[in-house]
Coordinates of C-alpha atoms and ligand atoms in Angstrom, one line a residue:
X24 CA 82.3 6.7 -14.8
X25 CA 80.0 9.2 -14.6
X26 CA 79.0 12.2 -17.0
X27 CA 79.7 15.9 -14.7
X28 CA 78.3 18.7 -15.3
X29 CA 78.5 22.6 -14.0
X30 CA 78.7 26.2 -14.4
X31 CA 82.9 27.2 -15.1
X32 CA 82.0 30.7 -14.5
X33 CA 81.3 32.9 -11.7
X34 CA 77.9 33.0 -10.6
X35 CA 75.5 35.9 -11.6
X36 CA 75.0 37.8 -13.9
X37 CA 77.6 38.4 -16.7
X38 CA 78.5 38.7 -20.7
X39 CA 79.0 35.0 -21.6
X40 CA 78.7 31.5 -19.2
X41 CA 79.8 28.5 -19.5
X42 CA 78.9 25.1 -18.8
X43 CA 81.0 22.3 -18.7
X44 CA 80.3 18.9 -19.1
X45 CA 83.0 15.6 -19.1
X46 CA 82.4 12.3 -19.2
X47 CA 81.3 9.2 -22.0
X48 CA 77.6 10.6 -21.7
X49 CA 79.2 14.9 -22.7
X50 CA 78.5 14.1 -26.4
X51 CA 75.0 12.4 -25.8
X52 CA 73.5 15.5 -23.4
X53 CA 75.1 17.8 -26.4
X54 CA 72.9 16.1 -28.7
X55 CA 70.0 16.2 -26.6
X56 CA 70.0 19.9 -26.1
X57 CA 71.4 21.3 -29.7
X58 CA 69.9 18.7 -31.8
X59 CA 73.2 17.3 -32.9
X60 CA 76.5 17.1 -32.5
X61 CA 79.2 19.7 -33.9
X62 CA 82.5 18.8 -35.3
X63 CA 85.4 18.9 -32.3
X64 CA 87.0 21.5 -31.4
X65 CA 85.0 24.0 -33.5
X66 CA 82.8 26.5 -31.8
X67 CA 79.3 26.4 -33.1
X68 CA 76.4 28.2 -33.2
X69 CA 73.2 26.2 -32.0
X70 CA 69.5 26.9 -30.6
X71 CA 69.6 24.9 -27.4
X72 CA 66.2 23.4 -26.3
X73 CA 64.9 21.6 -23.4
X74 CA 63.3 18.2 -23.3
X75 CA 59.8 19.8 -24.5
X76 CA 61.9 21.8 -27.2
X77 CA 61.5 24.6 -25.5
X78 CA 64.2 27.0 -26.2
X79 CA 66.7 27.6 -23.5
X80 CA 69.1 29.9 -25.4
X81 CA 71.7 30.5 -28.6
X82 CA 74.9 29.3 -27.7
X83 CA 78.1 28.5 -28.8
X84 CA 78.7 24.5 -28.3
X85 CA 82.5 22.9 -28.8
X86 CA 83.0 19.9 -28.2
X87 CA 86.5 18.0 -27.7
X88 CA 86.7 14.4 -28.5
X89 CA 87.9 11.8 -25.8
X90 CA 91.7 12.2 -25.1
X91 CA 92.0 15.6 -26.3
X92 CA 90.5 17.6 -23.5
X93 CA 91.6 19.4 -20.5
X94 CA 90.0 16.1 -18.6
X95 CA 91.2 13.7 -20.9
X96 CA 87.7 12.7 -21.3
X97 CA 84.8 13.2 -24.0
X98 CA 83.6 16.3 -22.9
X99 CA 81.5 19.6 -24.3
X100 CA 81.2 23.1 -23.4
X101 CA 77.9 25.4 -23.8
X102 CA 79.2 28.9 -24.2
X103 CA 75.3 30.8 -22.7
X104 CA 74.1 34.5 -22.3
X105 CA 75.3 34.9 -19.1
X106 CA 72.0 35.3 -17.1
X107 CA 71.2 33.1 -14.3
X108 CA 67.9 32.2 -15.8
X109 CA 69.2 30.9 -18.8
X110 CA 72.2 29.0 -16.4
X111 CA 69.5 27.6 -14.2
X112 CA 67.5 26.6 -17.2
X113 CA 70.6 24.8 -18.5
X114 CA 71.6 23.3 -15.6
X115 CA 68.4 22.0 -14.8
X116 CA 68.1 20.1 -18.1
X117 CA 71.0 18.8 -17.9
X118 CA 70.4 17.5 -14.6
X119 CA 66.9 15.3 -15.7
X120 CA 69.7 13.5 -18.4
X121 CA 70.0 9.6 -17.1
X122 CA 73.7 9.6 -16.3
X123 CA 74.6 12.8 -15.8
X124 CA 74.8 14.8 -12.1
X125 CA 76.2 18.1 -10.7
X126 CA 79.9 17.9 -10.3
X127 CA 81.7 18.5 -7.0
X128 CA 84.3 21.0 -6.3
X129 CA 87.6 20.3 -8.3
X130 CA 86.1 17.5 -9.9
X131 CA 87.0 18.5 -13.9
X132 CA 90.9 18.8 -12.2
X133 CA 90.5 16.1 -10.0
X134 CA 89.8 13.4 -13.8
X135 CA 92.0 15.5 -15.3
X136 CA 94.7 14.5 -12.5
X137 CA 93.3 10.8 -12.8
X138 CA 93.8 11.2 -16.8
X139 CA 97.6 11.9 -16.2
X140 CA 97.0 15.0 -18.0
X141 CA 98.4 16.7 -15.0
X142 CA 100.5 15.9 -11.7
X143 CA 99.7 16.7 -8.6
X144 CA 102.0 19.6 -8.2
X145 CA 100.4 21.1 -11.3
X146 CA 96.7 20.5 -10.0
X147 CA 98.5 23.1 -6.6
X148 CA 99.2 25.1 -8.8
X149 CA 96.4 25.6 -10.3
X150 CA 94.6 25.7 -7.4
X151 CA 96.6 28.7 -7.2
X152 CA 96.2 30.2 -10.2
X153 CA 92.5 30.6 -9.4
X154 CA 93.3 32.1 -6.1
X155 CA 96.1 34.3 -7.7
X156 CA 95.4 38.1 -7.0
X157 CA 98.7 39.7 -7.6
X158 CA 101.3 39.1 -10.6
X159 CA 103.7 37.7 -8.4
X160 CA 101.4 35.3 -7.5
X161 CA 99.9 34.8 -11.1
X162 CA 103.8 34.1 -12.1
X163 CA 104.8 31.9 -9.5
X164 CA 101.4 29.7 -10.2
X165 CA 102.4 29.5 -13.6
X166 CA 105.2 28.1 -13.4
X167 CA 104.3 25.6 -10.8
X168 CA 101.1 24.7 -13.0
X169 CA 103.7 24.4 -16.4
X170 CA 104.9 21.6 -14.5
X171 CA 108.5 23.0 -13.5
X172 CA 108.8 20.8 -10.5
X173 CA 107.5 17.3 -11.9
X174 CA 110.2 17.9 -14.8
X175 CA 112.7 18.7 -11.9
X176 CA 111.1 15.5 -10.4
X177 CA 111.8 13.6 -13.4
X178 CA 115.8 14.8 -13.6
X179 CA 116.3 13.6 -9.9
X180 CA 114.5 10.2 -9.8
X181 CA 116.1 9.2 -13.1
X182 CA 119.8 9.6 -11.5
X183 CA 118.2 8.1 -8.2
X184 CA 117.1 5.1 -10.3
X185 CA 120.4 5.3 -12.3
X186 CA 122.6 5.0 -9.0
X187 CA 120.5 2.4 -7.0
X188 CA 120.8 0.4 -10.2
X189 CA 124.4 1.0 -10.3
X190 CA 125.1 0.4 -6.5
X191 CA 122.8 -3.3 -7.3
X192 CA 124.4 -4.6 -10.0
X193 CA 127.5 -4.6 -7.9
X194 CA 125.4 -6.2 -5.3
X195 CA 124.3 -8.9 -8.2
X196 CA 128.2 -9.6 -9.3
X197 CA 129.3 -9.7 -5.8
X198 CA 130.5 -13.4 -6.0
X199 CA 131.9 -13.1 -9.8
X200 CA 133.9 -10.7 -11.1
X201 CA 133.7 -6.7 -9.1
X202 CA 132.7 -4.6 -11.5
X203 CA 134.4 -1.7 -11.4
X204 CA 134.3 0.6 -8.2
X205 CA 130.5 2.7 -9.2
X206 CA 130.7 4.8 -6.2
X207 CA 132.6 8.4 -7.6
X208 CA 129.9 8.3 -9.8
X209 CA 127.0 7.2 -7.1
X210 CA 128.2 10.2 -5.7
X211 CA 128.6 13.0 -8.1
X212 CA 124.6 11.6 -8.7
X213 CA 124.0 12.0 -5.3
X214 CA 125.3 15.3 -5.1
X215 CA 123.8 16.5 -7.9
X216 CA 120.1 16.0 -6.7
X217 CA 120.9 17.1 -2.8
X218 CA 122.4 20.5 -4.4
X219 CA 118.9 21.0 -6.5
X220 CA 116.8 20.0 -3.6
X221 CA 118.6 22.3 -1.2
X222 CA 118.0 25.3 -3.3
X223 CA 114.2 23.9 -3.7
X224 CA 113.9 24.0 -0.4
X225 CA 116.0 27.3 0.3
X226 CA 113.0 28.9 -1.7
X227 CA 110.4 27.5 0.0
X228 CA 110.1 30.2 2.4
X229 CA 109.6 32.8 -0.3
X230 CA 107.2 30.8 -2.6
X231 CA 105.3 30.9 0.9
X232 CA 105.2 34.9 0.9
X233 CA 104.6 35.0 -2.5
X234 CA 101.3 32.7 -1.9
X235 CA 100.1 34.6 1.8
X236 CA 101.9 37.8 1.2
X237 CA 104.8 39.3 2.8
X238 CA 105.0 41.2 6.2
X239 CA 105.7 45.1 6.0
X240 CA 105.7 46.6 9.9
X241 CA 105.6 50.6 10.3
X242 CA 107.3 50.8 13.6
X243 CA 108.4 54.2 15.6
X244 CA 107.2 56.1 19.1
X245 CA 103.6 57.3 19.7
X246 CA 102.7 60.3 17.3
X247 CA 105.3 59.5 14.1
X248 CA 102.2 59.4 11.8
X249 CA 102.3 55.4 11.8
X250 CA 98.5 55.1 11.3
X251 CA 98.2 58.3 8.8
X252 CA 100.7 56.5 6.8
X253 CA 99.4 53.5 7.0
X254 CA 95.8 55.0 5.8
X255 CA 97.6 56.8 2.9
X256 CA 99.3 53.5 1.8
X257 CA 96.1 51.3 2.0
X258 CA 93.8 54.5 0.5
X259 CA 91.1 53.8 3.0
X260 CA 91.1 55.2 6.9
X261 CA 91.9 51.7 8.5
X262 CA 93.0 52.5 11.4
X263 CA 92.2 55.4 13.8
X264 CA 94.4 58.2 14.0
X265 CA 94.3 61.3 17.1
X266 CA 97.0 63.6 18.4
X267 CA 96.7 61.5 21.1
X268 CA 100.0 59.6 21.4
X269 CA 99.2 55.7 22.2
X270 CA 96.1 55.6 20.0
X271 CA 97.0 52.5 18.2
X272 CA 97.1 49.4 21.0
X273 CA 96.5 46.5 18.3
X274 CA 98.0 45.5 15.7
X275 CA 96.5 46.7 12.6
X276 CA 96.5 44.6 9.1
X277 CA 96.1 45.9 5.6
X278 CA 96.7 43.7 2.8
X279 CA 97.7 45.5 -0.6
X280 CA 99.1 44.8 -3.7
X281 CA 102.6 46.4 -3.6
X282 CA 105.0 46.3 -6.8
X283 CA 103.3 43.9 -8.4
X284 CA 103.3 41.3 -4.8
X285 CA 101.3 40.7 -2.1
X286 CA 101.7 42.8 1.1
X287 CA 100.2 43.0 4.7
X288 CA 101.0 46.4 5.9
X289 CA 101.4 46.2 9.7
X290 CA 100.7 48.9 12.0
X291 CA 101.9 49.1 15.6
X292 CA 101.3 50.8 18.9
X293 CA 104.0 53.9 19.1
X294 CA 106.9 52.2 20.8
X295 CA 107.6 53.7 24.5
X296 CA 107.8 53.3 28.5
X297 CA 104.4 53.1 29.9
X298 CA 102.4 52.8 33.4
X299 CA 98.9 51.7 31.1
X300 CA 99.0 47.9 31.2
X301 CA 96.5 47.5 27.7
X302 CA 99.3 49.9 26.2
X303 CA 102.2 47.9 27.6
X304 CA 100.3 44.7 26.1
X305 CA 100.0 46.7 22.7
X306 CA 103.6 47.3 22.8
X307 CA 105.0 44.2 23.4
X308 CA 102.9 43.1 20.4
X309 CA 104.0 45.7 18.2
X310 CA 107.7 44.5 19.0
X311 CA 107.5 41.4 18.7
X312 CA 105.0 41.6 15.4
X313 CA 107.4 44.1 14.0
X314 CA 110.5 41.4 14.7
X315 CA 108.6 38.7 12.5
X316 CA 107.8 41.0 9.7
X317 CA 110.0 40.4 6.3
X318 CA 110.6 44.4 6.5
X319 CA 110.3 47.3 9.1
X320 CA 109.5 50.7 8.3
X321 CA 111.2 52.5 10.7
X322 CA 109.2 56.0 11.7
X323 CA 111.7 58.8 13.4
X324 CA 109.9 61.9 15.3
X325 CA 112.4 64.0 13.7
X326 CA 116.0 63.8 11.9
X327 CA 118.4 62.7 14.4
X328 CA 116.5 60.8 16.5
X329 CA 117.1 57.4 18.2
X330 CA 115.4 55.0 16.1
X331 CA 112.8 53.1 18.5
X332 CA 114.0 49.8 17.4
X333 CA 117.2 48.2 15.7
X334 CA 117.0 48.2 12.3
X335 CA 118.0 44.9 10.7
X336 CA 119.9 45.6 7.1
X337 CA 117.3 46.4 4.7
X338 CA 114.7 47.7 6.9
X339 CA 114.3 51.6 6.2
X340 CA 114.3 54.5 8.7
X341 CA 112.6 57.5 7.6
X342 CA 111.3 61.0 9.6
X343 CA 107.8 60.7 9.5
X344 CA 105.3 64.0 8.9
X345 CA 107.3 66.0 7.0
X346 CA 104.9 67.2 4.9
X347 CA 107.2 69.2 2.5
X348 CA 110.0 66.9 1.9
X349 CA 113.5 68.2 3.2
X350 CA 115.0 65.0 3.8
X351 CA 115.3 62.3 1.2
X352 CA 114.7 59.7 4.0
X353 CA 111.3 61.4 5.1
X354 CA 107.8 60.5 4.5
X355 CA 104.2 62.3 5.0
X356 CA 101.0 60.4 5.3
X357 CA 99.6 63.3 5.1
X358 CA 100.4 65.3 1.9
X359 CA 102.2 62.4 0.3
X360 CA 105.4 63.2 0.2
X361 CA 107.9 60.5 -0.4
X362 CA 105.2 57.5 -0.3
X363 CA 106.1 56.7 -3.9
X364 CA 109.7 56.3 -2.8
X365 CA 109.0 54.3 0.2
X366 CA 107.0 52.1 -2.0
X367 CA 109.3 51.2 -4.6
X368 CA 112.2 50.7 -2.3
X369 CA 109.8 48.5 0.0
X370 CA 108.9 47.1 -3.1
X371 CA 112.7 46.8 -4.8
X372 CA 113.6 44.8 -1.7
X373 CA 111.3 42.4 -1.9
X374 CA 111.0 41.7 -4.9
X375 CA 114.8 40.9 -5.1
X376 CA 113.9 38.2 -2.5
X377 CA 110.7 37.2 -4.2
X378 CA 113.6 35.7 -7.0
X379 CA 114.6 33.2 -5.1
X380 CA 111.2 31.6 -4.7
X381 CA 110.7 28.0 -5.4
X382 CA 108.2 25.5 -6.9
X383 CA 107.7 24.4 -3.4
X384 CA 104.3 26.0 -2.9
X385 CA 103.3 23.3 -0.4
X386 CA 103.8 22.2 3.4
X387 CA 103.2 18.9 1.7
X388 CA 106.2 19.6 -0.8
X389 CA 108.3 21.2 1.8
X390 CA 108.0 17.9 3.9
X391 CA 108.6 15.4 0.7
X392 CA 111.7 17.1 -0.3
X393 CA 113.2 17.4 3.3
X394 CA 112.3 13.3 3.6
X395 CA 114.1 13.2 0.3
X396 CA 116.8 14.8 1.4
X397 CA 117.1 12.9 5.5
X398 CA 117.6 9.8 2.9
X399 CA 119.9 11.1 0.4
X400 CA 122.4 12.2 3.2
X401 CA 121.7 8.6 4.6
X402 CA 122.5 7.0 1.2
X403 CA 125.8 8.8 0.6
X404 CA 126.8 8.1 3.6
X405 CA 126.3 4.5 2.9
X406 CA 128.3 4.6 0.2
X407 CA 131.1 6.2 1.9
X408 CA 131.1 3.8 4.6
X409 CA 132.1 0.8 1.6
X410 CA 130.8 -2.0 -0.6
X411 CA 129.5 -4.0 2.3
X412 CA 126.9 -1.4 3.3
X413 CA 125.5 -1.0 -0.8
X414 CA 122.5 -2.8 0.2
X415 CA 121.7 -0.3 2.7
X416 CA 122.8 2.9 0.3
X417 CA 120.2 1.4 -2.2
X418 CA 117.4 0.9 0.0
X419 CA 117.8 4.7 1.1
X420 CA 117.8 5.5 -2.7
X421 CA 114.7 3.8 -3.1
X422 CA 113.2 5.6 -0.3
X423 CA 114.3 9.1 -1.8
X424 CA 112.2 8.0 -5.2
X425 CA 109.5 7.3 -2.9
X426 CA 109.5 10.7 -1.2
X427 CA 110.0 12.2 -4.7
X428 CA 106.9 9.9 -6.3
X429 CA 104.5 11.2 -3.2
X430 CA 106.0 15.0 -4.1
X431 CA 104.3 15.2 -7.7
X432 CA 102.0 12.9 -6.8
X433 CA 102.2 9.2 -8.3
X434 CA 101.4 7.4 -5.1
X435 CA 99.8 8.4 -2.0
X436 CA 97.6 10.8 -4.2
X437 CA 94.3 10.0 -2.4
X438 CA 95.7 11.1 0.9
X439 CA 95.4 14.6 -0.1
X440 CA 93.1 15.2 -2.8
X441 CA 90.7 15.7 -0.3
X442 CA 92.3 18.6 0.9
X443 CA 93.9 19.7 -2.1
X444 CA 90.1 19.7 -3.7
X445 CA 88.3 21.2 -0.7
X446 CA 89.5 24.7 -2.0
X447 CA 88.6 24.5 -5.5
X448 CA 85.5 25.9 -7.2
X449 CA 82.8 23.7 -8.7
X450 CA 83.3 24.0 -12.6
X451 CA 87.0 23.9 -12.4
Ligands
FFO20 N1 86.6 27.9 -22.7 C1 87.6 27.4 -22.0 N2 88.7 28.2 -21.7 C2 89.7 27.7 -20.9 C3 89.6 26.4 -20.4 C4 88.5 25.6 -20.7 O1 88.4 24.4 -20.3 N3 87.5 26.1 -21.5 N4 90.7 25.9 -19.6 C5 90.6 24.9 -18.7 O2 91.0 24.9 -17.6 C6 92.0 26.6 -19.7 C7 92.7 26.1 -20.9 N5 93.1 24.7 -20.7 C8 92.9 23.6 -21.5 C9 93.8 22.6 -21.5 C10 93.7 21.6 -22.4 C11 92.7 21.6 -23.4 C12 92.6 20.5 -24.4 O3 91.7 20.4 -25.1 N6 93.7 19.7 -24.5 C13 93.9 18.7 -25.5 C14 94.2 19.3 -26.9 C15 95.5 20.1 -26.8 C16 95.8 20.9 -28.1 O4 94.9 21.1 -29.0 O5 97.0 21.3 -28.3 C17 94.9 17.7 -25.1 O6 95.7 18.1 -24.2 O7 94.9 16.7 -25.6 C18 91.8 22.6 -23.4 C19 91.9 23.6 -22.4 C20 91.8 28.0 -19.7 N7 90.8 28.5 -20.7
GTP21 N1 101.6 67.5 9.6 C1 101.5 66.2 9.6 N2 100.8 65.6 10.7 C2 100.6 64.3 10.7 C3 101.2 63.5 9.7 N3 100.9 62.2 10.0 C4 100.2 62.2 11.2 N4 100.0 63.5 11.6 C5 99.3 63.9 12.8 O1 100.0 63.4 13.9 C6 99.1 62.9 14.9 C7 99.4 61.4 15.1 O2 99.2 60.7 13.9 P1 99.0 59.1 13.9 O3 99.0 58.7 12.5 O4 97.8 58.8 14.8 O5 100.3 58.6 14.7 P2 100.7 57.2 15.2 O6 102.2 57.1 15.0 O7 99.9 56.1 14.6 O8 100.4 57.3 16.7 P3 100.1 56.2 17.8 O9 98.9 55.4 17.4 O10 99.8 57.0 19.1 O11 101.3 55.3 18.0 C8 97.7 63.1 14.3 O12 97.2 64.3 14.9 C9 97.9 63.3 12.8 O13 97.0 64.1 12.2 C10 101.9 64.1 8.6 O14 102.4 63.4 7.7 N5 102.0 65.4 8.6

């Protein structure tokens, strides 16, 4: 195996770096560059010096002994100024060690992974974690990295394994004696883990917005003030805005950071009957963007008004550019007026939905679970069907643990590491 090595922080310039090394040669290059070899886990002070004893820097080294590390392996940290002459310096003595090279995207995870110090779920989520930029994502990362879904994991294949070794030992005892009939409980198993999965899967659709961001569309006719909102909302002039009705033709996207959850602020062309063909075009992509969007915000020329589009339940319909505020359900881009309650409402509703987000993060866990499931409902209704078809009810079962062992990752992993590890940063 070899020794890895590589910056863990960001590149440039910065307050503190550090440099991570894992593998049986970690506590040899330590010893090489600080002279000897600190006590584990204990952050010490030491001149570090290149193979001429030149002196690269004074850093912090810690070491952590083989086992207990977040790879598993020996491995050593060098905690540098954070310039990039002193991180090139470093890497580039590191690099002349016998044993030791660069290591590639993901590769720390990737041992740990190998080390079983985490599953694969947890290495997603902390794929996300990296990539997290708003709280709701930071949360839902967490709790997929804390390893919520390889416990879950655990629950179900344990009363899989339970009921396929129920359903076979009266396969086994077929000729002597019938044990008694196992199938109530088979099934009160069976239904246990289809009910978890089910709501697993229910949630998959929101852990998915949580991760991309959710869809907010500002809809209404030419003129409402779509775009001025929209530029007041993202704080920058994003899209163009003229008295000219039929200025917006595409669709215009602004991601933000709404309530504490990721949002892409749609705007639209104005909404109306129209000879110019490019308009028409706009319009029928406004509409049918607007449609998709989790949430439509609604824009009326003034109160009374026809709204331009059916509002589904929680969408909201407000009279746009009233700068001053007579109407509880109006909004100004311009002086600002009633953004703050567009925002929290836009941002109460979604995060209500945001609740019933999942650990399934994943396309990959989306399609394990549904297999999962295809072969639970096949199972049960195996063992519906009578003794003769138990055989068959256990085969499914074993199938379903299969599904479940590809889900956190126990076989099938090398399929898509590559993948998984294409998005990672060196050093992590
Ligand atoms: N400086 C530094 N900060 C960091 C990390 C790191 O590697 N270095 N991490 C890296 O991503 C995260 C922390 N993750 C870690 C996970 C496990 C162990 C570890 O040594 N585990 C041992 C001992 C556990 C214990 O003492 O309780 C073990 O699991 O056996 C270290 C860091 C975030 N902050
Ligand atoms: N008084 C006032 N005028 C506004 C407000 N919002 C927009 N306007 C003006 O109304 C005109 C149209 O605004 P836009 O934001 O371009 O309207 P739009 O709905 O995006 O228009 P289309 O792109 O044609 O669909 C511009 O002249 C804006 O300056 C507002 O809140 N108050």
């Amino acid at each position: 195996m070899d020794t890895i090595y590589a910056l863990a922080s960001a590149r440039g310039k910065a307050g503190v770096a550090v440099v991570r090394i894992s593998g049986p040669l970690a506590f040899w290059a330590v010893e090489i560059l600080a002279g000897d070899v600190p006590p584990a886990r204990r952050a010490a002070l030491r001149l570090l010096k290149d193979r001429e004893g030149g002196v690269l820097d004074e850093a912090l080294v810690i070491c952590f002994e083989k086992g207990a590390s977040f790879t598993g392996e020996e491995s050593a940290e060098l905690q540098l100024h954070g310039s990039v002459a002193i991180v090139n310096a470093v890497l580039r003595t590191l690099a002349k060690i016998d044993g030791l090279r660069m290591a590639d995207p993901g590769e720390f995870t990737r041992r740990a992974l190998e080390n079983d110090r985490l599953d694969l779920a947890q290495v997603e989520g902390l794929a996300d974690l990296i990539e997290a930029e708003t709280e709701a994502q930071r949360r839902q990362a967490l709790r997929v990295f804390s390893g919520a879904l390889g416990e879950k994991v655990e629950r179900w294949r344990h009363a899989l394994v339970r009921s396929a070794a129920l359903l076979e030992a009266t396969i086994d005892f077929a000729d002597e004696e019938v044990p008694s009939d196992v199938s109530p409980e088979v099934l009160v198993l069976i239904a246990e883990v289809m009910i978890e999965l089910e709501t697993e899967l229910a949630g998959a659709a929101m852990s998915e917005r949580i991760r991309d961001g959710f869809e907010v569309a500002i809809v209404g006719p030419p003129n409402a003030g779509k775009s001025t909102l929209l530029n007041a909302l993202a704080g920058r002039e994003a899209a163009i805005t003229s008295e000219v009705a039929g200025t917006t033709r595409d669709v215009i996207e602004v991601r933000m950071e709404l309530g504490g959850l990721p949002v892409t602020l749609l705007d639209t062309a104005g909404l109306r009957e129209t000879e110019d063909a490019v308009e028409a075009i706009g319009i029928e992509r406004a509409r049918s963007r607007a449609q998709q969007a989790d949430l439509r915000v609604i824009l009326l020329p003034h109160a009374g008004a026809v709204p331009e589009m059916r509002p589904e339940p929680d969408d909201l319909v407000l009279v746009g550019k009233d700068d001053t505020g007579q109407d509880d359900l109006s909004v100004s881009g311009k002086t600002g007026q009633g953004i703050d309650r567009m925002v929290s409402h836009i941002s109460g509703i979604l995060s209500s939905r945001a609740l019933s987000a999942s650990s399934a993060i994943r396309d990959r866990h989306k399609i394990a679970m549904k297999e999962a499931m295809a072969s639970l409902e096949s199972a049960r209704n195996e063992v519906l069907i009578g003794a003769d078809r138990t055989e068959i009810a256990a085969e499914e079962l074993r199938k379903v643990v299969h599904s479940l062992n590809c889900l956190v990752g126990r076989i099938d992993v090398e399929t898509v590491l590559g993948e998984i590890f294409s998005s990672f940063c060196i050093g992590k």
